């Protein structure tokens, strides 16, 4: 036993110098070097998301080009069997769906190859932020492959794209509501921050005044006649939702203030206005859409603004993966990726489906007018349902703590009784 103890002690003594010989002076330098490398990798990752956004914008502009001008310019596609005579099955609605499918394939490949990436030093993080030559080749192949699918498969993709576009709208809606909640907590945290609270109250008044003015203007432009009963219904129901949200926010048991409800009110008014603007051209209650189809500068400008706005919405939703995490108390480490790569590419893949639906107005049989986007009764009802769904989620977010509080108190009371 004594010999065994002595041998163990001897080995321990021999091991101490070997551990102490670690160059401690180099450790701070190594840590600083690693920190610099992590910062460089993080900057690459943050730059990469803008490149993906530009790629997404260019692809969707290409989809618009195939819809409006593909028949004239791309007649040579007739030699591709899947494009049919004179390339008709690769233009208009089917052309949009083919380009959307190519974009969807590309971002799905990126999703599969980057999902569950956690650290900046992983190979998948390097793939996400670099290797652009290879990825551009992959993008070209993805876009080209979609033009060799038979038209019936493209139609099936169009049906699936409707579902994907709906999922995208839900994700975008959750992201918007989480942003509104963050804004409210940042500007109106507590009573001690008087300056911040006063700024929040002032901002909430601006949003509510803007919402009321928006309601009045929509009545004036789109609901002046009894023939416009549907528009009057949409506007009136929106006004009711604003009133209900304000009343619940100010209720003593909820007491959430007016800032978040004011921002949400403006968002609902915008959705209602956008839905009415999407009504078909032959509708008598939408005079601003009563054009002869010519592309004047206002039509072109509004079209381009709409595209850029949708791209920005897709981009902001893609980098907002924290809104969809169950655990939001996780501490961010220095070598963690700045945003969830897999979720980012998933949103862009679903965004490709959503863009396709906007370009064809959710209708797989008829092509939309030139320089138009998201026009038709289907588009109108999609936006109206989205508005009502947004109001429902927000109202539940307001009242859920009050509804759950009695259950928590009952559980605590039962545990105390058992104790």
Short mmCIF file of C-alpha atoms in Angstrom, two decimals:
data_model
loop_
_atom_site.label_atom_id
_atom_site.label_comp_id
_atom_site.label_asym_id
_atom_site.label_seq_id
_atom_site.Cartn_x
_atom_site.Cartn_y
_atom_site.Cartn_z
CA UNK A 1 0.00 0.00 0.00
CA UNK A 2 2.83 2.39 0.93
CA UNK A 3 4.66 1.62 -2.32
CA UNK A 4 1.45 2.18 -4.29
CA UNK A 5 0.87 5.52 -2.51
CA UNK A 6 4.45 6.58 -3.17
CA UNK A 7 4.21 5.70 -6.86
CA UNK A 8 0.95 7.66 -7.21
CA UNK A 9 2.52 10.63 -5.43
CA UNK A 10 5.59 10.41 -7.65
CA UNK A 11 3.45 10.43 -10.78
CA UNK A 12 1.51 13.41 -9.44
CA UNK A 13 4.78 15.25 -8.77
CA UNK A 14 6.00 14.40 -12.28
CA UNK A 15 2.75 15.67 -13.79
CA UNK A 16 2.77 19.03 -12.07
CA UNK A 17 5.76 20.43 -13.94
CA UNK A 18 4.34 19.26 -17.25
CA UNK A 19 1.13 21.20 -16.55
CA UNK A 20 2.98 24.20 -15.24
CA UNK A 21 5.12 24.23 -18.37
CA UNK A 22 2.11 25.41 -20.40
CA UNK A 23 3.20 28.80 -21.74
CA UNK A 24 0.90 30.94 -19.65
CA UNK A 25 2.25 34.09 -21.29
CA UNK A 26 0.86 32.90 -24.63
CA UNK A 27 -2.61 32.20 -23.30
CA UNK A 28 -3.77 35.85 -23.33
CA UNK A 29 -2.35 36.26 -26.82
CA UNK A 30 -4.06 33.12 -28.00
CA UNK A 31 -7.36 34.22 -26.50
CA UNK A 32 -6.99 37.64 -28.11
CA UNK A 33 -6.16 36.02 -31.44
CA UNK A 34 -9.19 33.75 -31.20
CA UNK A 35 -11.38 36.73 -30.28
CA UNK A 36 -10.14 38.59 -33.35
CA UNK A 37 -10.82 35.55 -35.54
CA UNK A 38 -14.32 35.23 -34.11
CA UNK A 39 -15.02 38.91 -34.83
CA UNK A 40 -13.82 38.51 -38.41
CA UNK A 41 -15.98 35.43 -38.91
CA UNK A 42 -18.95 37.21 -37.39
CA UNK A 43 -18.48 40.15 -39.75
CA UNK A 44 -18.36 37.74 -42.69
CA UNK A 45 -21.56 36.12 -41.48
CA UNK A 46 -23.30 39.49 -41.13
CA UNK A 47 -22.17 40.53 -44.61
CA UNK A 48 -23.33 37.23 -46.06
CA UNK A 49 -26.96 37.85 -45.11
CA UNK A 50 -26.98 41.03 -47.25
CA UNK A 51 -25.57 39.09 -50.19
CA UNK A 52 -28.33 36.50 -49.83
CA UNK A 53 -30.85 39.34 -49.71
CA UNK A 54 -29.49 40.82 -52.96
CA UNK A 55 -29.59 37.38 -54.58
CA UNK A 56 -33.20 36.98 -53.45
CA UNK A 57 -34.12 40.38 -54.90
CA UNK A 58 -32.47 39.65 -58.27
CA UNK A 59 -34.19 36.26 -58.55
CA UNK A 60 -37.61 37.79 -57.91
CA UNK A 61 -36.98 40.55 -60.44
CA UNK A 62 -36.18 37.74 -62.87
CA UNK A 63 -39.51 36.11 -62.01
CA UNK A 64 -41.29 39.38 -62.78
CA UNK A 65 -39.39 39.62 -66.10
CA UNK A 66 -40.50 36.11 -67.08
CA UNK A 67 -44.09 37.02 -66.24
CA UNK A 68 -44.33 40.31 -68.16
CA UNK A 69 -41.76 40.06 -70.95
CA UNK A 70 -40.73 36.41 -71.18
CA UNK A 71 -42.99 35.63 -74.14
CA UNK A 72 -41.26 38.22 -76.34
CA UNK A 73 -37.66 37.75 -75.28
CA UNK A 74 -37.43 34.04 -74.46
CA UNK A 75 -39.09 32.44 -77.47
CA UNK A 76 -35.90 30.41 -78.00
CA UNK A 77 -36.93 28.34 -74.96
CA UNK A 78 -39.18 26.46 -77.36
CA UNK A 79 -36.39 23.93 -77.91
CA UNK A 80 -36.85 22.81 -74.30
CA UNK A 81 -39.55 20.17 -74.36
CA UNK A 82 -40.95 21.16 -70.96
CA UNK A 83 -41.52 24.74 -72.13
CA UNK A 84 -44.02 23.74 -74.81
CA UNK A 85 -44.61 25.50 -78.17
CA UNK A 86 -42.92 28.90 -78.42
CA UNK A 87 -41.84 28.57 -74.78
CA UNK A 88 -45.33 29.40 -73.46
CA UNK A 89 -44.99 27.07 -70.47
CA UNK A 90 -41.90 28.95 -69.29
CA UNK A 91 -43.49 32.40 -69.34
CA UNK A 92 -46.28 34.22 -67.51
CA UNK A 93 -47.60 32.24 -64.51
CA UNK A 94 -45.61 29.08 -65.16
CA UNK A 95 -42.47 31.13 -65.72
CA UNK A 96 -42.89 32.76 -62.31
CA UNK A 97 -43.40 29.36 -60.68
CA UNK A 98 -40.31 27.91 -62.40
CA UNK A 99 -38.10 30.75 -61.22
CA UNK A 100 -39.62 30.47 -57.74
CA UNK A 101 -38.94 26.73 -57.73
CA UNK A 102 -35.29 27.34 -58.65
CA UNK A 103 -34.96 29.86 -55.81
CA UNK A 104 -36.70 27.43 -53.45
CA UNK A 105 -34.32 24.60 -54.40
CA UNK A 106 -31.26 26.79 -53.84
CA UNK A 107 -32.30 27.95 -50.38
CA UNK A 108 -33.43 24.44 -49.42
CA UNK A 109 -29.94 23.17 -50.26
CA UNK A 110 -28.49 25.95 -48.12
CA UNK A 111 -30.93 25.03 -45.35
CA UNK A 112 -29.91 21.38 -45.36
CA UNK A 113 -26.19 22.20 -45.41
CA UNK A 114 -26.28 24.81 -42.63
CA UNK A 115 -28.99 23.59 -40.26
CA UNK A 116 -27.99 23.16 -36.60
CA UNK A 117 -24.85 25.24 -37.05
CA UNK A 118 -23.90 26.65 -33.66
CA UNK A 119 -20.29 27.85 -33.71
CA UNK A 120 -18.38 30.19 -36.01
CA UNK A 121 -15.47 27.77 -36.42
CA UNK A 122 -17.65 25.00 -37.88
CA UNK A 123 -17.23 24.12 -41.54
CA UNK A 124 -20.92 24.80 -42.15
CA UNK A 125 -20.47 28.37 -40.93
CA UNK A 126 -17.63 28.85 -43.41
CA UNK A 127 -19.86 27.43 -46.15
CA UNK A 128 -22.66 29.86 -45.23
CA UNK A 129 -20.38 32.91 -45.24
CA UNK A 130 -18.05 32.02 -48.10
CA UNK A 131 -17.51 29.79 -51.14
CA UNK A 132 -19.51 32.25 -53.26
CA UNK A 133 -18.25 30.98 -56.62
CA UNK A 134 -19.49 27.49 -55.84
CA UNK A 135 -22.80 28.83 -54.51
CA UNK A 136 -23.39 30.95 -57.61
CA UNK A 137 -22.82 27.83 -59.71
CA UNK A 138 -25.29 25.98 -57.47
CA UNK A 139 -27.79 28.80 -57.94
CA UNK A 140 -27.48 28.67 -61.73
CA UNK A 141 -27.95 24.90 -61.72
CA UNK A 142 -31.01 25.23 -59.46
CA UNK A 143 -32.56 27.84 -61.73
CA UNK A 144 -31.82 25.82 -64.88
CA UNK A 145 -33.18 22.54 -63.50
CA UNK A 146 -36.58 24.09 -62.79
CA UNK A 147 -37.09 24.75 -66.53
CA UNK A 148 -36.85 21.05 -67.37
CA UNK A 149 -39.71 19.92 -65.12
CA UNK A 150 -42.98 19.10 -66.94
CA UNK A 151 -45.71 21.70 -66.54
CA UNK A 152 -47.89 19.41 -64.42
CA UNK A 153 -45.19 19.22 -61.76
CA UNK A 154 -44.86 22.99 -61.81
CA UNK A 155 -48.61 23.23 -61.19
CA UNK A 156 -48.21 20.89 -58.21
CA UNK A 157 -45.43 23.12 -56.91
CA UNK A 158 -47.79 26.09 -57.27
CA UNK A 159 -50.34 24.38 -55.03
CA UNK A 160 -47.63 23.62 -52.45
CA UNK A 161 -46.37 27.21 -52.75
CA UNK A 162 -49.73 28.47 -51.51
CA UNK A 163 -49.20 26.56 -48.26
CA UNK A 164 -45.59 27.71 -48.00
CA UNK A 165 -46.65 31.32 -48.57
CA UNK A 166 -49.21 30.99 -45.78
CA UNK A 167 -46.54 29.66 -43.40
CA UNK A 168 -44.31 32.58 -44.38
CA UNK A 169 -47.09 35.05 -43.51
CA UNK A 170 -47.48 33.45 -40.08
CA UNK A 171 -43.73 33.63 -39.40
CA UNK A 172 -43.65 37.24 -40.53
CA UNK A 173 -46.62 38.04 -38.32
CA UNK A 174 -44.99 36.52 -35.23
CA UNK A 175 -41.82 38.45 -35.97
CA UNK A 176 -43.74 41.73 -36.25
CA UNK A 177 -45.61 41.15 -32.98
CA UNK A 178 -42.37 40.26 -31.16
CA UNK A 179 -40.77 43.43 -32.51
CA UNK A 180 -43.72 45.50 -31.29
CA UNK A 181 -43.42 43.88 -27.84
CA UNK A 182 -39.68 44.60 -27.74
CA UNK A 183 -40.31 48.22 -28.75
CA UNK A 184 -42.90 48.62 -26.02
CA UNK A 185 -40.60 47.11 -23.36
CA UNK A 186 -37.66 49.26 -24.51
CA UNK A 187 -39.48 52.59 -24.46
CA UNK A 188 -41.86 51.99 -21.56
CA UNK A 189 -39.95 49.68 -19.18
CA UNK A 190 -41.10 51.05 -15.83
CA UNK A 191 -42.23 54.18 -14.03
CA UNK A 192 -38.69 55.17 -13.05
CA UNK A 193 -37.74 55.83 -16.67
CA UNK A 194 -39.90 58.94 -16.94
CA UNK A 195 -38.19 60.32 -20.04
CA UNK A 196 -38.50 57.01 -21.88
CA UNK A 197 -42.13 56.61 -20.80
CA UNK A 198 -43.04 60.12 -21.94
CA UNK A 199 -41.45 59.39 -25.31
CA UNK A 200 -43.40 56.15 -25.52
CA UNK A 201 -46.67 57.88 -24.67
CA UNK A 202 -46.02 60.57 -27.26
CA UNK A 203 -45.23 57.93 -29.88
CA UNK A 204 -48.32 55.92 -29.01
CA UNK A 205 -50.48 59.01 -29.55
CA UNK A 206 -48.91 59.52 -32.97
CA UNK A 207 -49.66 55.93 -33.96
CA UNK A 208 -53.25 56.16 -32.76
CA UNK A 209 -53.83 59.48 -34.54
CA UNK A 210 -52.34 57.99 -37.71
CA UNK A 211 -54.59 54.95 -37.35
CA UNK A 212 -57.73 57.06 -36.91
CA UNK A 213 -56.76 59.24 -39.88
CA UNK A 214 -56.16 56.09 -41.91
CA UNK A 215 -59.63 54.79 -41.03
CA UNK A 216 -61.18 58.11 -42.06
CA UNK A 217 -59.29 58.26 -45.35
CA UNK A 218 -60.29 54.68 -46.21
CA UNK A 219 -63.94 55.54 -45.58
CA UNK A 220 -63.55 58.62 -47.79
CA UNK A 221 -61.80 56.91 -50.71
CA UNK A 222 -63.17 53.36 -50.59
CA UNK A 223 -66.47 53.45 -48.65
CA UNK A 224 -68.41 56.53 -49.73
CA UNK A 225 -71.18 54.53 -51.44
CA UNK A 226 -73.45 51.80 -50.11
CA UNK A 227 -72.38 49.78 -53.14
CA UNK A 228 -69.03 49.43 -51.39
CA UNK A 229 -70.56 47.45 -48.53
CA UNK A 230 -67.65 44.99 -48.43
CA UNK A 231 -65.11 47.80 -48.08
CA UNK A 232 -67.25 49.42 -45.39
CA UNK A 233 -67.34 46.08 -43.56
CA UNK A 234 -63.54 45.70 -43.77
CA UNK A 235 -62.92 49.25 -42.51
CA UNK A 236 -65.54 49.10 -39.76
CA UNK A 237 -64.27 45.79 -38.45
CA UNK A 238 -60.75 47.20 -38.40
CA UNK A 239 -61.98 50.18 -36.36
CA UNK A 240 -63.67 47.79 -33.91
CA UNK A 241 -60.45 45.82 -33.52
CA UNK A 242 -58.53 49.02 -32.75
CA UNK A 243 -61.06 49.97 -30.07
CA UNK A 244 -60.96 46.51 -28.48
CA UNK A 245 -57.16 46.47 -28.41
CA UNK A 246 -57.01 49.90 -26.78
CA UNK A 247 -59.65 48.96 -24.18
CA UNK A 248 -57.91 45.71 -23.23
CA UNK A 249 -54.48 47.37 -23.09
CA UNK A 250 -55.80 49.97 -20.63
CA UNK A 251 -57.71 47.46 -18.48
CA UNK A 252 -56.48 47.39 -14.89
CA UNK A 253 -55.67 43.67 -14.99
CA UNK A 254 -53.68 43.93 -18.23
CA UNK A 255 -52.21 47.45 -17.96
CA UNK A 256 -49.86 47.13 -20.94
CA UNK A 257 -50.00 50.77 -22.01
CA UNK A 258 -50.84 52.23 -25.40
CA UNK A 259 -47.56 52.03 -27.29
CA UNK A 260 -47.70 48.40 -28.42
CA UNK A 261 -51.42 48.58 -29.17
CA UNK A 262 -50.89 51.84 -31.07
CA UNK A 263 -48.19 50.30 -33.26
CA UNK A 264 -50.35 47.22 -33.79
CA UNK A 265 -53.31 49.45 -34.69
CA UNK A 266 -51.27 51.15 -37.41
CA UNK A 267 -50.18 47.76 -38.71
CA UNK A 268 -53.80 46.54 -38.91
CA UNK A 269 -54.87 49.72 -40.72
CA UNK A 270 -52.02 49.18 -43.20
CA UNK A 271 -53.12 45.59 -43.81
CA UNK A 272 -56.73 46.70 -44.34
CA UNK A 273 -55.65 49.43 -46.78
CA UNK A 274 -53.39 46.98 -48.62
CA UNK A 275 -56.26 44.46 -48.87
CA UNK A 276 -58.63 47.03 -50.37
CA UNK A 277 -55.94 48.16 -52.80
CA UNK A 278 -55.62 44.55 -53.96
CA UNK A 279 -59.22 44.42 -55.14
CA UNK A 280 -59.63 43.75 -58.87
CA UNK A 281 -59.51 46.50 -61.47
CA UNK A 282 -63.18 46.23 -62.39
CA UNK A 283 -64.31 47.03 -58.85
CA UNK A 284 -66.21 50.35 -58.68
CA UNK A 285 -65.06 51.14 -55.16
CA UNK A 286 -61.36 51.18 -55.91
CA UNK A 287 -60.98 54.15 -58.20
CA UNK A 288 -57.22 54.27 -58.00
CA UNK A 289 -57.10 50.88 -59.71
CA UNK A 290 -59.32 52.03 -62.55
CA UNK A 291 -56.46 52.40 -64.98
CA UNK A 292 -56.21 51.20 -68.54
CA UNK A 293 -53.20 49.05 -67.76
CA UNK A 294 -50.59 51.51 -69.04
CA UNK A 295 -47.38 51.62 -67.04
CA UNK A 296 -47.03 55.22 -65.87
CA UNK A 297 -44.25 56.26 -63.52
CA UNK A 298 -46.45 56.01 -60.39
CA UNK A 299 -47.39 52.41 -61.22
CA UNK A 300 -43.77 51.46 -61.83
CA UNK A 301 -42.55 53.24 -58.71
CA UNK A 302 -45.18 51.66 -56.46
CA UNK A 303 -44.37 48.26 -57.97
CA UNK A 304 -40.65 48.60 -57.23
CA UNK A 305 -41.31 49.92 -53.71
CA UNK A 306 -43.59 46.96 -53.03
CA UNK A 307 -40.91 44.50 -54.16
CA UNK A 308 -38.21 46.13 -52.04
CA UNK A 309 -40.54 46.23 -49.02
CA UNK A 310 -41.31 42.51 -49.32
CA UNK A 311 -37.62 41.68 -49.69
CA UNK A 312 -36.85 43.70 -46.55
CA UNK A 313 -39.68 41.96 -44.69
CA UNK A 314 -38.26 38.59 -45.71
CA UNK A 315 -34.78 39.67 -44.67
CA UNK A 316 -35.89 40.97 -41.25
CA UNK A 317 -37.93 37.83 -40.55
CA UNK A 318 -35.00 35.61 -41.55
CA UNK A 319 -32.59 37.12 -39.04
CA UNK A 320 -35.20 37.14 -36.25
CA UNK A 321 -34.82 33.52 -35.17
CA UNK A 322 -34.92 34.47 -31.46
CA UNK A 323 -38.67 35.18 -31.71
CA UNK A 324 -39.23 31.49 -32.45
CA UNK A 325 -37.04 30.03 -29.70
CA UNK A 326 -38.64 28.35 -26.70
CA UNK A 327 -35.70 29.33 -24.49
CA UNK A 328 -34.79 33.01 -24.79
CA UNK A 329 -32.51 33.19 -21.75
CA UNK A 330 -29.55 31.51 -23.41
CA UNK A 331 -26.32 33.46 -22.97
CA UNK A 332 -24.63 34.36 -26.26
CA UNK A 333 -21.06 33.10 -26.38
CA UNK A 334 -18.29 34.81 -28.30
CA UNK A 335 -17.95 31.97 -30.78
CA UNK A 336 -21.69 31.54 -31.35
CA UNK A 337 -23.14 32.36 -34.76
CA UNK A 338 -24.93 35.77 -34.80
CA UNK A 339 -28.18 34.34 -36.19
CA UNK A 340 -29.65 30.94 -36.99
CA UNK A 341 -28.45 30.00 -40.49
CA UNK A 342 -30.98 27.22 -40.97
CA UNK A 343 -33.93 29.39 -40.02
CA UNK A 344 -32.59 32.20 -42.22
CA UNK A 345 -32.55 29.98 -45.33
CA UNK A 346 -35.91 28.44 -44.41
CA UNK A 347 -37.53 31.89 -44.39
CA UNK A 348 -36.00 32.74 -47.76
CA UNK A 349 -37.21 29.43 -49.22
CA UNK A 350 -40.73 30.16 -47.99
CA UNK A 351 -40.32 33.77 -49.14
CA UNK A 352 -39.69 32.50 -52.68
CA UNK A 353 -43.10 30.79 -52.54
CA UNK A 354 -44.72 33.92 -51.14
CA UNK A 355 -43.23 36.11 -53.87
CA UNK A 356 -44.52 33.71 -56.50
CA UNK A 357 -48.03 33.99 -55.09
CA UNK A 358 -47.80 37.78 -55.14
CA UNK A 359 -46.70 37.85 -58.77
CA UNK A 360 -49.52 35.56 -59.91
CA UNK A 361 -52.05 36.99 -57.40
CA UNK A 362 -52.50 33.54 -55.82
CA UNK A 363 -54.14 32.37 -59.06
CA UNK A 364 -52.50 29.47 -60.93
CA UNK A 365 -54.70 29.79 -64.01
CA UNK A 366 -54.55 33.46 -65.02
CA UNK A 367 -51.55 35.73 -65.39
CA UNK A 368 -51.55 39.12 -63.63
CA UNK A 369 -51.41 42.48 -65.41
CA UNK A 370 -48.05 44.04 -66.24
CA UNK A 371 -46.40 46.05 -63.49
CA UNK A 372 -48.92 44.76 -60.96
CA UNK A 373 -48.34 42.75 -57.83
CA UNK A 374 -50.75 41.02 -55.48
CA UNK A 375 -53.98 42.13 -57.18
CA UNK A 376 -57.17 40.06 -57.08
CA UNK A 377 -59.91 38.90 -54.74
CA UNK A 378 -57.77 36.06 -53.45
CA UNK A 379 -55.04 38.53 -52.51
CA UNK A 380 -57.62 40.74 -50.82
CA UNK A 381 -58.98 37.95 -48.66
CA UNK A 382 -55.52 36.65 -47.81
CA UNK A 383 -54.57 40.07 -46.42
CA UNK A 384 -57.86 40.50 -44.58
CA UNK A 385 -57.54 37.07 -42.94
CA UNK A 386 -53.93 37.93 -42.11
CA UNK A 387 -55.15 41.13 -40.43
CA UNK A 388 -57.74 39.30 -38.35
CA UNK A 389 -55.24 36.60 -37.43
CA UNK A 390 -52.73 39.27 -36.37
CA UNK A 391 -55.32 40.91 -34.14
CA UNK A 392 -56.25 37.54 -32.61
CA UNK A 393 -52.63 36.67 -31.79
CA UNK A 394 -51.99 40.11 -30.31
CA UNK A 395 -55.15 40.06 -28.18
CA UNK A 396 -54.25 36.61 -26.88
CA UNK A 397 -50.77 37.88 -26.05
CA UNK A 398 -52.40 40.63 -23.99
CA UNK A 399 -54.86 38.51 -22.04
CA UNK A 400 -52.90 35.25 -21.73
CA UNK A 401 -51.01 36.33 -18.56
CA UNK A 402 -54.32 37.22 -16.91
CA UNK A 403 -55.94 33.95 -18.00
CA UNK A 404 -53.01 31.85 -16.79
CA UNK A 405 -52.55 33.68 -13.48
CA UNK A 406 -55.45 31.95 -11.62
CA UNK A 407 -54.08 28.53 -12.64
CA UNK A 408 -50.65 29.42 -11.29
CA UNK A 409 -52.14 30.67 -8.06
CA UNK A 410 -54.22 27.50 -7.69
CA UNK A 411 -51.12 25.35 -8.16
CA UNK A 412 -49.19 27.36 -5.61
CA UNK A 413 -52.09 27.14 -3.15
CA UNK A 414 -52.36 23.36 -3.56
CA UNK A 415 -48.62 22.93 -3.06
CA UNK A 416 -48.76 25.06 0.11
CA UNK A 417 -51.67 22.98 1.44
CA UNK A 418 -49.80 19.76 0.81
CA UNK A 419 -46.74 21.17 2.56
#
